[in-house]
């Protein structure tokens, strides 16, 4: 690991200034470190300055009517233990619990998961299905980007130099579910994952898949097929599963073949939609 | 971080360390600078839980924590677990269940379970508690006694 200096500014403005004073590859933000430390160890990143976000006032969780705003540096464990998250955004609760272990989640953050933007992230697909919006703040001020536009590819996001993720906003409670296929059910990387949510406001299902490159994706054709109601008609669910399995841009990589993924995604979608509709999986 | 000094409370004792390099992990600080060898290094990649300590009362993985990013925190290691009532309960439960073979994973399990029971007492259903302990691996595979210890430690908590 190349030597670096570690700074821990107390305000967002100072953090942005610390980052902006050096080039993007010379200064990087640190949240939980559960991804960043690996990139520092193997030399993928060799910054001169690491800017810890731990003192920023962003370890927050606020419900404002139907809207949930989660500060980017809130440890994931605190998101999972909020009783309203569990009941109002059940898919988010499940997806958070799919990440590593409890101790890892006391360190890891939503901001870090988005910053890493891994193709097999367990949180990005759920954020897509929930139409999360990402609040950013940087040298040019604040802006908000839908998660679908924020995530570009592995380690590639819409972040501009010295810009930080401040918070993530969820516009409404949604019946939702998250299911994944892994070699081992917990503490492993998902080979294939499906996030579904039903938007009452838009009378529409949202369906995202993840686990393969280049990034987690929404699949609007499947959403169309599922129709406007909760639960969907049996024939619509069949059609949605067929469309997802045959037409989604699923590819193979070292962790699973394309054929395997196309096969496994069908029952994952069916079970996820049933679970979001309040039925037990497999019923 | 003024003058490169790192201030921690370790097992209740204020501790000040000079010249801790920014890349040093809390695991190494605890084991090699403070000589508290109860905290173990298993994988160094966040997967085994052997390095679990409490930071401000919550279980964290000391192999994935920059020591200097823990500046100002209260750290509890296995050496200090008895001063926490829940920790002492957990330790005693491991002892009476005989929940160890080589003992390498034991400090991590004790700290992880202490953190979980401190957070939620008995309100977490047993199956969820055991699922939450899944971040700790026992290479001797002595899980049945560990489960027994976890169940016993949870009993009688508010
Ligand atoms: C053992 C283990 C198991 C894991 N299991 C899973 C899993 O099951 N599912 C999963 O999805 N992930 C998993 N991960 C990956 C990782 O834990 C998550 O991606 C986590 O959410 C990262 O958060 P962090 O706060 O630790 O990020 P960091 O490591 O602190 O940061 C990650 C990246 O984001 C940038 N960043 C951080 N915060 C911000 C911000 N506020 N604004 C802008 N950029 C920022 C950093 O510069 C860095 O590039 C695992 C990791 C380990 C070590
Ligand atoms: S040594 Fe830290 S988790 Fe294995
Ligand atoms: S007792 Fe040997 S690793 Fe668990």
PDB file of C-alpha atoms and ligand atoms in Angstrom, chain A residues 28-38 53 58 72-73 76 98-100 104 107-109 111-113 115-116 120-123 159 163-165 182 188, chain B residues 45-47 64, ligand 1:
ATOM      1  CA  UNK A  28     -10.472   9.577  -2.328  1.00  0.00           C
ATOM      2  CA  UNK A  29     -13.292   9.510   0.222  1.00  0.00           C
ATOM      3  CA  UNK A  30     -13.437   6.808   2.886  1.00  0.00           C
ATOM      4  CA  UNK A  31     -16.715   5.693   4.475  1.00  0.00           C
ATOM      5  CA  UNK A  32     -16.768   2.209   6.049  1.00  0.00           C
ATOM      6  CA  UNK A  33     -13.662   1.174   4.151  1.00  0.00           C
ATOM      7  CA  UNK A  34     -14.975  -2.339   3.489  1.00  0.00           C
ATOM      8  CA  UNK A  35     -14.356  -1.894  -0.232  1.00  0.00           C
ATOM      9  CA  UNK A  36     -11.828   0.900  -0.336  1.00  0.00           C
ATOM     10  CA  UNK A  37      -9.228  -0.851   1.805  1.00  0.00           C
ATOM     11  CA  UNK A  38      -9.031  -3.655  -0.768  1.00  0.00           C
ATOM     12  CA  UNK A  53     -16.282  10.977   6.060  1.00  0.00           C
ATOM     13  CA  UNK A  58     -24.612  12.311   7.487  1.00  0.00           C
ATOM     14  CA  UNK A  72     -24.801   8.265   2.940  1.00  0.00           C
ATOM     15  CA  UNK A  73     -22.554   7.434   5.911  1.00  0.00           C
ATOM     16  CA  UNK A  76     -26.103  -0.305   7.026  1.00  0.00           C
ATOM     17  CA  UNK A  98     -27.816  -9.829   2.343  1.00  0.00           C
ATOM     18  CA  UNK A  99     -24.660  -7.694   2.630  1.00  0.00           C
ATOM     19  CA  UNK A 100     -21.812  -9.419   4.500  1.00  0.00           C
ATOM     20  CA  UNK A 104     -19.434  -5.672   8.384  1.00  0.00           C
ATOM     21  CA  UNK A 107     -19.034  -0.372   9.157  1.00  0.00           C
ATOM     22  CA  UNK A 108     -20.330  -0.503   5.574  1.00  0.00           C
ATOM     23  CA  UNK A 109     -22.565   2.274   4.271  1.00  0.00           C
ATOM     24  CA  UNK A 111     -22.818   5.686   0.131  1.00  0.00           C
ATOM     25  CA  UNK A 112     -19.909   3.266  -0.100  1.00  0.00           C
ATOM     26  CA  UNK A 113     -21.985   0.641  -1.868  1.00  0.00           C
ATOM     27  CA  UNK A 115     -19.517   4.621  -4.708  1.00  0.00           C
ATOM     28  CA  UNK A 116     -18.164   1.155  -5.492  1.00  0.00           C
ATOM     29  CA  UNK A 120     -23.078  -7.804  -7.949  1.00  0.00           C
ATOM     30  CA  UNK A 121     -24.086  -5.112  -5.441  1.00  0.00           C
ATOM     31  CA  UNK A 122     -27.068  -6.268  -3.420  1.00  0.00           C
ATOM     32  CA  UNK A 123     -28.245  -2.729  -2.784  1.00  0.00           C
ATOM     33  CA  UNK A 159     -19.859  11.441  -9.493  1.00  0.00           C
ATOM     34  CA  UNK A 163     -18.355  15.363  -5.440  1.00  0.00           C
ATOM     35  CA  UNK A 164     -19.826  13.326  -2.583  1.00  0.00           C
ATOM     36  CA  UNK A 165     -22.968  11.284  -2.099  1.00  0.00           C
ATOM     37  CA  UNK A 182     -25.382 -17.707  -4.500  1.00  0.00           C
ATOM     38  CA  UNK A 188     -21.065 -14.847  -0.663  1.00  0.00           C
TER      39      UNK A 188
ATOM     40  CA  UNK B  45     -10.504  -9.805   4.438  1.00  0.00           C
ATOM     41  CA  UNK B  46     -13.677  -9.449   6.505  1.00  0.00           C
ATOM     42  CA  UNK B  47     -14.876 -12.995   6.079  1.00  0.00           C
ATOM     43  CA  UNK B  64     -11.106  -3.719   7.969  1.00  0.00           C
TER      44      UNK B  64
HETATM   45  C1  LIG C   1     -16.476  -9.756   3.558  1.00  0.00           C
HETATM   46  C2  LIG C   1     -17.242  -8.809   2.679  1.00  0.00           C
HETATM   47  C3  LIG C   1     -18.510  -9.149   2.245  1.00  0.00           C
HETATM   48  C4  LIG C   1     -19.249  -8.274   1.448  1.00  0.00           C
HETATM   49  N1  LIG C   1     -20.495  -8.669   1.049  1.00  0.00           N
HETATM   50  C5  LIG C   1     -21.216  -7.859   0.244  1.00  0.00           C
HETATM   51  C6  LIG C   1     -22.524  -8.267  -0.195  1.00  0.00           C
HETATM   52  O1  LIG C   1     -23.009  -9.352   0.150  1.00  0.00           O
HETATM   53  N2  LIG C   1     -23.230  -7.421  -1.005  1.00  0.00           N
HETATM   54  C7  LIG C   1     -22.733  -6.211  -1.378  1.00  0.00           C
HETATM   55  O2  LIG C   1     -23.420  -5.483  -2.081  1.00  0.00           O
HETATM   56  N3  LIG C   1     -21.500  -5.809  -0.991  1.00  0.00           N
HETATM   57  C8  LIG C   1     -20.732  -6.598  -0.189  1.00  0.00           C
HETATM   58  N4  LIG C   1     -19.474  -6.205   0.197  1.00  0.00           N
HETATM   59  C9  LIG C   1     -18.921  -4.947  -0.314  1.00  0.00           C
HETATM   60  C10 LIG C   1     -19.004  -3.735   0.629  1.00  0.00           C
HETATM   61  O3  LIG C   1     -19.059  -4.123   1.968  1.00  0.00           O
HETATM   62  C11 LIG C   1     -20.196  -2.849   0.317  1.00  0.00           C
HETATM   63  O4  LIG C   1     -20.102  -2.398  -1.000  1.00  0.00           O
HETATM   64  C12 LIG C   1     -20.324  -1.651   1.265  1.00  0.00           C
HETATM   65  O5  LIG C   1     -21.615  -1.100   1.162  1.00  0.00           O
HETATM   66  C13 LIG C   1     -19.303  -0.574   0.999  1.00  0.00           C
HETATM   67  O6  LIG C   1     -19.518   0.487   1.906  1.00  0.00           O
HETATM   68  P1  LIG C   1     -18.308   1.210   2.664  1.00  0.00           P
HETATM   69  O7  LIG C   1     -18.912   2.305   3.456  1.00  0.00           O
HETATM   70  O8  LIG C   1     -17.490   0.242   3.400  1.00  0.00           O
HETATM   71  O9  LIG C   1     -17.496   1.788   1.433  1.00  0.00           O
HETATM   72  P2  LIG C   1     -15.949   2.297   1.263  1.00  0.00           P
HETATM   73  O10 LIG C   1     -15.092   1.104   1.198  1.00  0.00           O
HETATM   74  O11 LIG C   1     -15.681   3.278   2.370  1.00  0.00           O
HETATM   75  O12 LIG C   1     -16.082   3.034  -0.074  1.00  0.00           O
HETATM   76  C14 LIG C   1     -16.344   2.348  -1.303  1.00  0.00           C
HETATM   77  C15 LIG C   1     -16.149   3.326  -2.472  1.00  0.00           C
HETATM   78  O13 LIG C   1     -17.106   4.362  -2.447  1.00  0.00           O
HETATM   79  C16 LIG C   1     -16.500   5.642  -2.292  1.00  0.00           C
HETATM   80  N5  LIG C   1     -17.363   6.367  -1.353  1.00  0.00           N
HETATM   81  C17 LIG C   1     -17.704   5.980  -0.092  1.00  0.00           C
HETATM   82  N6  LIG C   1     -18.595   6.844   0.452  1.00  0.00           N
HETATM   83  C18 LIG C   1     -18.797   7.816  -0.480  1.00  0.00           C
HETATM   84  C19 LIG C   1     -19.605   9.004  -0.499  1.00  0.00           C
HETATM   85  N7  LIG C   1     -20.399   9.339   0.525  1.00  0.00           N
HETATM   86  N8  LIG C   1     -19.566   9.775  -1.611  1.00  0.00           N
HETATM   87  C20 LIG C   1     -18.792   9.430  -2.665  1.00  0.00           C
HETATM   88  N9  LIG C   1     -18.023   8.325  -2.705  1.00  0.00           N
HETATM   89  C21 LIG C   1     -18.015   7.528  -1.619  1.00  0.00           C
HETATM   90  C22 LIG C   1     -15.104   5.375  -1.782  1.00  0.00           C
HETATM   91  O14 LIG C   1     -14.190   6.366  -2.185  1.00  0.00           O
HETATM   92  C23 LIG C   1     -14.794   4.033  -2.442  1.00  0.00           C
HETATM   93  O15 LIG C   1     -14.373   4.212  -3.754  1.00  0.00           O
HETATM   94  C24 LIG C   1     -18.697  -7.046   1.030  1.00  0.00           C
HETATM   95  C25 LIG C   1     -17.418  -6.695   1.458  1.00  0.00           C
HETATM   96  C26 LIG C   1     -16.685  -7.556   2.273  1.00  0.00           C
HETATM   97  C27 LIG C   1     -15.317  -7.163   2.727  1.00  0.00           C
END
